[in-house]
Amino acid sequence: MSLEVEASVPDRDVEVALEVAEGETLAVIGPNGAGKSTVLSVVGGLLRPARGHVRLDGRVLTDDRTFVPPHGRRVALLAQDPLLFPHLSVRDNVAFGPRSGGAGRRTSREAAHRWLAEVGVEELAGRRPREVSGGEGQRVALARALAAEPRLLLLDEPMAALDVAVQPALRQTLRRVLAGRTTVLVTHDVLDALLLADRVVVMEGGRIVEAGRTADVLERPRSAFAARIAGLNMVRGPWLDGAVSGIRGIATGPAPGAGEPAVAVFRPSAVAVYREAPAGSPRNSLPVTITEVEPHGDAVRVRADHLAADVTPLAAAELELAPGLHVVFSVKATEVSVYRI
């Protein structure tokens, strides 16, 4: 493995262990306060854990006796804010890394132009940071990080502060330059995980609660957060009498054993909403209380008790759906996937 991390940070209630292979991009996702940025701080040398270790290419960066400072780790961090040096030109911002590493002025400037061209902003070389847009500034910051030739790249929500209109172009740039480069990416955006990451780990409450190939985690989530960003409803519970917490479905993979922890997942579009449970229906019927009613594309999304249903605007109007209303969510068993945790 290129990166090995095992860290305990009691003050933040974070306990993690993860590995990243050579040339792999690992996405770390989870709700606010889950501990994602703490992991990056430990890996980057901005925070020393109470216990544990960080190894990069077999070299110990952190353990009980060793603590390599950030500038000696060959690790680059790209955050939400580009943090460009305001008194330097774009070219000199990018050349800063090679210069700090001992390269000459000419070599550093050549490297700066090469990386600015790679991220598509070579024409900005002579400008100052105040003269570039947010999206352009983030590309410059990416070029500066790469020009330092890091062995590991850390990305902390790199598109969170950007307008939605400029995110797709930067995402495509990242997809190109991250190929074959060892990277840890913290993100809330499912598109970032799908398009940029080879694997994903999900953090909740300072712990890793699931991990795997990005597509597998999003298609078969085992945590509430992963289910939410994948756009799925999820119910957890023991497998009893052919159901998970009373919800019947179709087992995918080996069927859970009696009493074994399992999850049932289904799409909001598969859920019908009724004022009263339909008589004689073979569907799963879930009495719920509506908490939110909001537009969702061409549909209306109805949220209730940690579940969601998508209905037509006409149905929402006819049922007079509103927060506080007691209704029944109904879903066919054939629309529910059940699998072991």
Tab-separated table of C-alpha atoms in Angstrom:
chain	number	residue	atom	x	y	z
A	1	MET	CA	0.000	0.000	0.000
A	2	SER	CA	1.138	3.544	-0.725
A	3	LEU	CA	-0.629	5.106	2.295
A	4	GLU	CA	-1.349	3.405	5.611
A	5	VAL	CA	-3.171	5.270	8.362
A	6	GLU	CA	-4.193	4.197	11.829
A	7	ALA	CA	-5.080	7.075	14.113
A	8	SER	CA	-6.826	7.860	17.368
A	9	VAL	CA	-7.797	11.456	18.183
A	10	PRO	CA	-9.770	11.239	21.458
A	11	ASP	CA	-10.390	14.995	21.675
A	12	ARG	CA	-12.436	14.726	18.470
A	13	ASP	CA	-13.695	11.180	19.096
A	14	VAL	CA	-12.052	9.910	15.900
A	15	GLU	CA	-10.710	6.354	15.488
A	16	VAL	CA	-9.807	5.323	11.941
A	17	ALA	CA	-7.741	2.830	9.999
A	18	LEU	CA	-7.474	2.995	6.217
A	19	GLU	CA	-5.159	2.188	3.313
A	20	VAL	CA	-4.746	3.672	-0.157
A	21	ALA	CA	-3.010	1.753	-2.926
A	22	GLU	CA	-0.413	3.266	-5.257
A	23	GLY	CA	-2.171	5.411	-7.865
A	24	GLU	CA	-5.591	5.025	-6.251
A	25	THR	CA	-8.086	7.775	-5.426
A	26	LEU	CA	-9.982	7.155	-2.193
A	27	ALA	CA	-13.071	9.264	-1.433
A	28	VAL	CA	-13.943	9.910	2.211
A	29	ILE	CA	-17.595	10.844	2.611
A	30	GLY	CA	-19.868	11.433	5.574
A	31	PRO	CA	-22.037	14.046	7.290
A	32	ASN	CA	-20.651	17.240	8.832
A	33	GLY	CA	-18.707	16.486	11.991
A	34	ALA	CA	-18.001	12.882	10.993
A	35	GLY	CA	-14.220	13.377	11.254
A	36	LYS	CA	-13.279	13.568	7.569
A	37	SER	CA	-11.148	16.716	7.815
A	38	THR	CA	-9.512	15.358	10.968
A	39	VAL	CA	-8.253	12.405	8.916
A	40	LEU	CA	-6.749	14.766	6.326
A	41	SER	CA	-5.123	16.840	9.072
A	42	VAL	CA	-3.523	13.731	10.555
A	43	VAL	CA	-2.229	12.554	7.169
A	44	GLY	CA	-0.992	16.037	6.200
A	45	GLY	CA	0.839	16.588	9.479
A	46	LEU	CA	-1.406	19.398	10.695
A	47	LEU	CA	-2.549	17.295	13.660
A	48	ARG	CA	-0.699	14.694	15.680
A	49	PRO	CA	-2.900	11.810	16.839
A	50	ALA	CA	-2.759	10.553	20.418
A	51	ARG	CA	-1.979	7.082	19.091
A	52	GLY	CA	-1.358	5.459	15.739
A	53	HIS	CA	0.798	5.872	12.681
A	54	VAL	CA	0.922	7.310	9.168
A	55	ARG	CA	3.158	5.639	6.565
A	56	LEU	CA	3.640	6.799	2.988
A	57	ASP	CA	5.502	4.495	0.601
A	58	GLY	CA	6.797	2.641	3.662
A	59	ARG	CA	8.241	5.811	5.200
A	60	VAL	CA	7.002	6.614	8.705
A	61	LEU	CA	5.541	10.107	8.865
A	62	THR	CA	3.837	9.747	12.251
A	63	ASP	CA	4.094	7.259	15.084
A	64	ASP	CA	4.838	7.301	18.823
A	65	ARG	CA	8.411	8.502	18.229
A	66	THR	CA	8.316	10.192	14.828
A	67	PHE	CA	6.487	13.255	13.551
A	68	VAL	CA	7.501	14.657	10.176
A	69	PRO	CA	6.308	18.278	9.741
A	70	PRO	CA	3.953	19.098	6.830
A	71	HIS	CA	6.667	20.551	4.573
A	72	GLY	CA	8.744	17.366	4.840
A	73	ARG	CA	6.017	14.856	3.950
A	74	ARG	CA	5.780	15.236	0.160
A	75	VAL	CA	2.050	15.629	0.704
A	76	ALA	CA	0.025	18.440	-0.919
A	77	LEU	CA	-3.324	19.704	0.340
A	78	LEU	CA	-5.930	21.430	-1.838
A	79	ALA	CA	-8.702	22.975	0.289
A	80	GLN	CA	-11.967	24.778	-0.465
A	81	ASP	CA	-10.163	28.140	-0.534
A	82	PRO	CA	-7.288	28.322	-3.054
A	83	LEU	CA	-5.149	30.248	-0.507
A	84	LEU	CA	-2.945	31.732	-3.244
A	85	PHE	CA	-0.211	34.172	-2.247
A	86	PRO	CA	-1.784	37.559	-3.090
A	87	HIS	CA	1.561	39.320	-3.703
A	88	LEU	CA	2.759	36.760	-6.276
A	89	SER	CA	1.669	36.252	-9.862
A	90	VAL	CA	-0.149	33.071	-10.834
A	91	ARG	CA	3.099	31.802	-12.399
A	92	ASP	CA	5.110	32.444	-9.239
A	93	ASN	CA	2.416	30.885	-7.047
A	94	VAL	CA	2.751	27.649	-8.990
A	95	ALA	CA	6.541	27.909	-9.123
A	96	PHE	CA	6.671	28.232	-5.338
A	97	GLY	CA	6.651	24.460	-4.762
A	98	PRO	CA	9.574	23.603	-7.045
A	99	ARG	CA	11.534	26.602	-5.731
A	100	SER	CA	10.958	25.474	-2.150
A	101	GLY	CA	12.213	22.046	-3.144
A	102	GLY	CA	15.514	23.482	-4.364
A	103	ALA	CA	14.859	23.871	-8.104
A	104	GLY	CA	16.307	26.888	-9.898
A	105	ARG	CA	14.243	29.859	-11.037
A	106	ARG	CA	14.138	28.818	-14.684
A	107	THR	CA	13.286	25.185	-13.923
A	108	SER	CA	10.579	26.271	-11.481
A	109	ARG	CA	8.987	28.609	-14.011
A	110	GLU	CA	9.048	25.915	-16.687
A	111	ALA	CA	7.296	23.562	-14.280
A	112	ALA	CA	4.745	26.280	-13.482
A	113	HIS	CA	3.901	26.800	-17.155
A	114	ARG	CA	3.651	23.048	-17.709
A	115	TRP	CA	1.168	22.541	-14.857
A	116	LEU	CA	-0.829	25.673	-15.676
A	117	ALA	CA	-1.237	24.304	-19.193
A	118	GLU	CA	-2.208	20.912	-17.785
A	119	VAL	CA	-5.108	22.407	-15.807
A	120	GLY	CA	-6.097	24.742	-18.657
A	121	VAL	CA	-5.175	28.209	-17.323
A	122	GLU	CA	-1.754	28.893	-18.854
A	123	GLU	CA	-2.989	32.279	-20.141
A	124	LEU	CA	-3.369	33.481	-16.532
A	125	ALA	CA	0.341	33.152	-15.734
A	126	GLY	CA	1.033	36.885	-15.437
A	127	ARG	CA	-2.054	37.793	-13.398
A	128	ARG	CA	-2.383	38.274	-9.662
A	129	PRO	CA	-4.829	36.118	-7.662
A	130	ARG	CA	-7.271	39.023	-7.291
A	131	GLU	CA	-7.573	39.127	-11.084
A	132	VAL	CA	-8.854	35.546	-11.514
A	133	SER	CA	-12.254	33.995	-10.835
A	134	GLY	CA	-12.989	31.438	-8.125
A	135	GLY	CA	-12.902	28.547	-10.565
A	136	GLU	CA	-9.677	29.796	-12.140
A	137	GLY	CA	-8.133	30.272	-8.698
A	138	GLN	CA	-8.924	26.687	-7.749
A	139	ARG	CA	-7.280	25.446	-10.955
A	140	VAL	CA	-4.199	27.527	-10.134
A	141	ALA	CA	-4.150	26.042	-6.634
A	142	LEU	CA	-4.352	22.563	-8.156
A	143	ALA	CA	-1.443	23.368	-10.474
A	144	ARG	CA	0.555	24.670	-7.485
A	145	ALA	CA	-0.111	21.476	-5.547
A	146	LEU	CA	0.921	19.248	-8.468
A	147	ALA	CA	4.010	21.291	-9.314
A	148	ALA	CA	5.453	20.324	-5.934
A	149	GLU	CA	5.490	16.702	-7.226
A	150	PRO	CA	3.805	15.283	-4.109
A	151	ARG	CA	3.681	11.562	-3.451
A	152	LEU	CA	0.190	12.065	-2.042
A	153	LEU	CA	-2.498	14.606	-2.891
A	154	LEU	CA	-5.158	15.538	-0.317
A	155	LEU	CA	-8.330	17.232	-1.577
A	156	ASP	CA	-10.659	18.751	1.026
A	157	GLU	CA	-14.006	19.625	-0.622
A	158	PRO	CA	-12.173	21.317	-3.540
A	159	MET	CA	-15.394	22.404	-5.271
A	160	ALA	CA	-17.555	23.296	-2.278
A	161	ALA	CA	-16.958	27.057	-2.596
A	162	LEU	CA	-17.418	27.203	-6.380
A	163	ASP	CA	-20.480	28.137	-8.396
A	164	VAL	CA	-22.396	25.124	-9.685
A	165	ALA	CA	-21.767	26.297	-13.260
A	166	VAL	CA	-17.978	25.931	-13.007
A	167	GLN	CA	-17.888	22.647	-11.083
A	168	PRO	CA	-18.266	20.260	-14.062
A	169	ALA	CA	-15.215	21.676	-15.865
A	170	LEU	CA	-13.020	21.447	-12.757
A	171	ARG	CA	-14.313	17.956	-12.055
A	172	GLN	CA	-13.232	16.859	-15.544
A	173	THR	CA	-9.808	18.452	-15.000
A	174	LEU	CA	-9.437	16.598	-11.707
A	175	ARG	CA	-10.484	13.337	-13.325
A	176	ARG	CA	-7.700	13.734	-15.879
A	177	VAL	CA	-4.868	14.815	-13.570
A	178	LEU	CA	-5.710	12.400	-10.745
A	179	ALA	CA	-5.465	9.318	-12.967
A	180	GLY	CA	-2.650	7.162	-11.588
A	181	ARG	CA	-1.955	9.586	-8.710
A	182	THR	CA	-2.362	8.543	-5.066
A	183	THR	CA	-5.117	10.757	-3.682
A	184	VAL	CA	-7.460	11.114	-0.708
A	185	LEU	CA	-10.574	13.141	-1.521
A	186	VAL	CA	-13.010	14.440	1.090
A	187	THR	CA	-16.364	15.299	-0.476
A	188	HIS	CA	-20.110	15.578	0.129
A	189	ASP	CA	-20.905	15.308	-3.583
A	190	VAL	CA	-21.898	11.905	-4.930
A	191	LEU	CA	-20.708	12.938	-8.400
A	192	ASP	CA	-17.195	13.534	-7.050
A	193	ALA	CA	-17.149	10.043	-5.582
A	194	LEU	CA	-18.558	8.426	-8.718
A	195	LEU	CA	-16.377	10.240	-11.260
A	196	LEU	CA	-13.113	10.668	-9.352
A	197	ALA	CA	-12.760	7.843	-6.826
A	198	ASP	CA	-11.789	4.194	-7.190
A	199	ARG	CA	-12.963	3.381	-3.677
A	200	VAL	CA	-14.964	5.120	-0.987
A	201	VAL	CA	-15.064	5.003	2.814
A	202	VAL	CA	-18.047	6.347	4.733
A	203	MET	CA	-17.481	8.012	8.109
A	204	GLU	CA	-20.095	8.586	10.780
A	205	GLY	CA	-19.389	9.667	14.355
A	206	GLY	CA	-15.624	9.531	13.916
A	207	ARG	CA	-15.635	5.937	12.679
A	208	ILE	CA	-15.489	4.252	9.270
A	209	VAL	CA	-18.848	2.493	8.946
A	210	GLU	CA	-18.462	1.063	5.444
A	211	ALA	CA	-15.936	0.866	2.628
A	212	GLY	CA	-15.623	-0.563	-0.840
A	213	ARG	CA	-15.685	0.176	-4.547
A	214	THR	CA	-17.564	3.406	-5.150
A	215	ALA	CA	-20.284	1.855	-7.317
A	216	ASP	CA	-20.806	-1.018	-4.844
A	217	VAL	CA	-21.211	1.280	-1.827
A	218	LEU	CA	-23.680	3.525	-3.647
A	219	GLU	CA	-25.653	0.623	-5.127
A	220	ARG	CA	-25.751	-1.409	-1.897
A	221	PRO	CA	-25.340	1.109	0.945
A	222	ARG	CA	-25.019	-0.090	4.518
A	223	SER	CA	-25.003	3.316	6.224
A	224	ALA	CA	-27.668	6.008	6.402
A	225	PHE	CA	-25.398	8.624	4.847
A	226	ALA	CA	-24.420	6.471	1.873
A	227	ALA	CA	-28.083	5.618	1.267
A	228	ARG	CA	-29.030	9.298	1.407
A	229	ILE	CA	-26.448	10.477	-1.116
A	230	ALA	CA	-27.302	7.507	-3.346
A	231	GLY	CA	-30.923	8.717	-3.308
A	232	LEU	CA	-32.279	5.588	-1.590
A	233	ASN	CA	-34.480	4.881	1.401
A	234	MET	CA	-32.904	2.482	3.873
A	235	VAL	CA	-34.303	0.621	6.861
A	236	ARG	CA	-31.994	-1.368	9.144
A	237	GLY	CA	-32.920	-4.157	11.505
A	238	PRO	CA	-32.801	-7.888	12.188
A	239	TRP	CA	-34.093	-10.310	9.542
A	240	LEU	CA	-37.182	-11.868	11.104
A	241	ASP	CA	-39.986	-13.812	9.425
A	242	GLY	CA	-38.817	-12.770	5.955
A	243	ALA	CA	-38.710	-9.031	6.692
A	244	VAL	CA	-36.431	-6.240	7.951
A	245	SER	CA	-38.245	-4.257	10.648
A	246	GLY	CA	-41.511	-5.396	9.088
A	247	ILE	CA	-40.520	-4.536	5.493
A	248	ARG	CA	-40.544	-7.411	3.040
A	249	GLY	CA	-38.363	-7.443	-0.039
A	250	ILE	CA	-36.250	-9.460	-2.428
A	251	ALA	CA	-32.954	-10.766	-1.066
A	252	THR	CA	-29.960	-9.854	-3.232
A	253	GLY	CA	-27.124	-12.255	-2.631
A	254	PRO	CA	-27.266	-14.826	0.183
A	255	ALA	CA	-30.453	-14.416	2.237
A	256	PRO	CA	-29.901	-13.181	5.798
A	257	GLY	CA	-30.227	-15.716	8.571
A	258	ALA	CA	-32.910	-15.409	11.238
A	259	GLY	CA	-32.061	-12.491	13.514
A	260	GLU	CA	-29.067	-11.459	11.378
A	261	PRO	CA	-28.556	-7.684	10.854
A	262	ALA	CA	-29.834	-6.643	7.439
A	263	VAL	CA	-30.979	-3.619	5.450
A	264	ALA	CA	-33.920	-3.001	3.140
A	265	VAL	CA	-33.443	-0.327	0.454
A	266	PHE	CA	-35.882	1.152	-2.052
A	267	ARG	CA	-36.165	4.235	-4.210
A	268	PRO	CA	-38.443	7.174	-3.299
A	269	SER	CA	-40.029	6.839	-6.752
A	270	ALA	CA	-41.262	3.350	-5.778
A	271	VAL	CA	-43.223	4.714	-2.797
A	272	ALA	CA	-46.923	5.539	-3.026
A	273	VAL	CA	-48.565	7.844	-0.470
A	274	TYR	CA	-52.040	7.258	0.986
A	275	ARG	CA	-54.143	8.955	3.647
A	276	GLU	CA	-55.029	5.465	4.921
A	277	ALA	CA	-53.489	2.051	4.339
A	278	PRO	CA	-54.970	0.485	1.174
A	279	ALA	CA	-57.235	-2.437	2.040
A	280	GLY	CA	-56.148	-5.882	0.950
A	281	SER	CA	-52.901	-4.642	-0.584
A	282	PRO	CA	-49.850	-6.953	-0.616
A	283	ARG	CA	-47.627	-3.871	-0.302
A	284	ASN	CA	-45.476	-2.867	2.666
A	285	SER	CA	-47.428	-0.192	4.537
A	286	LEU	CA	-45.517	2.253	6.752
A	287	PRO	CA	-47.448	4.771	8.897
A	288	VAL	CA	-45.402	8.003	8.968
A	289	THR	CA	-45.677	11.702	9.784
A	290	ILE	CA	-44.691	14.154	7.055
A	291	THR	CA	-41.817	16.488	7.945
A	292	GLU	CA	-41.142	18.184	4.578
A	293	VAL	CA	-42.797	18.634	1.196
A	294	GLU	CA	-40.520	20.106	-1.470
A	295	PRO	CA	-40.042	20.237	-5.253
A	296	HIS	CA	-37.763	17.523	-6.648
A	297	GLY	CA	-37.294	17.803	-10.395
A	298	ASP	CA	-40.654	17.088	-12.035
A	299	ALA	CA	-41.967	15.483	-8.852
A	300	VAL	CA	-42.722	16.467	-5.273
A	301	ARG	CA	-40.552	14.867	-2.596
A	302	VAL	CA	-42.333	13.993	0.617
A	303	ARG	CA	-40.056	13.361	3.609
A	304	ALA	CA	-41.277	11.542	6.686
A	305	ASP	CA	-39.561	9.700	9.537
A	306	HIS	CA	-36.189	9.425	7.692
A	307	LEU	CA	-37.898	8.106	4.543
A	308	ALA	CA	-38.850	9.815	1.289
A	309	ALA	CA	-41.470	9.390	-1.421
A	310	ASP	CA	-41.657	11.049	-4.830
A	311	VAL	CA	-45.191	11.816	-6.024
A	312	THR	CA	-46.666	13.892	-8.827
A	313	PRO	CA	-47.662	17.501	-8.117
A	314	LEU	CA	-51.284	16.508	-8.825
A	315	ALA	CA	-51.164	13.705	-6.240
A	316	ALA	CA	-49.588	16.037	-3.673
A	317	ALA	CA	-52.368	18.574	-4.231
A	318	GLU	CA	-55.189	16.016	-4.151
A	319	LEU	CA	-53.879	14.473	-0.918
A	320	GLU	CA	-53.241	17.955	0.561
A	321	LEU	CA	-49.822	16.814	1.747
A	322	ALA	CA	-48.220	19.071	4.346
A	323	PRO	CA	-45.821	18.803	7.301
A	324	GLY	CA	-47.436	17.249	10.344
A	325	LEU	CA	-49.916	15.152	8.357
A	326	HIS	CA	-50.142	11.443	9.227
A	327	VAL	CA	-50.031	9.314	6.065
A	328	VAL	CA	-49.051	5.840	4.915
A	329	PHE	CA	-46.030	5.143	2.714
A	330	SER	CA	-46.618	2.027	0.644
A	331	VAL	CA	-44.095	0.104	-1.444
A	332	LYS	CA	-44.275	-3.243	-3.239
A	333	ALA	CA	-42.018	-5.976	-1.898
A	334	THR	CA	-40.669	-6.469	-5.416
A	335	GLU	CA	-39.296	-2.892	-5.293
A	336	VAL	CA	-37.347	-3.544	-2.081
A	337	SER	CA	-33.837	-5.014	-2.052
A	338	VAL	CA	-32.739	-6.799	1.107
A	339	TYR	CA	-29.194	-7.807	1.968
A	340	ARG	CA	-27.012	-8.641	4.941
A	341	ILE	CA	-24.914	-5.936	6.547
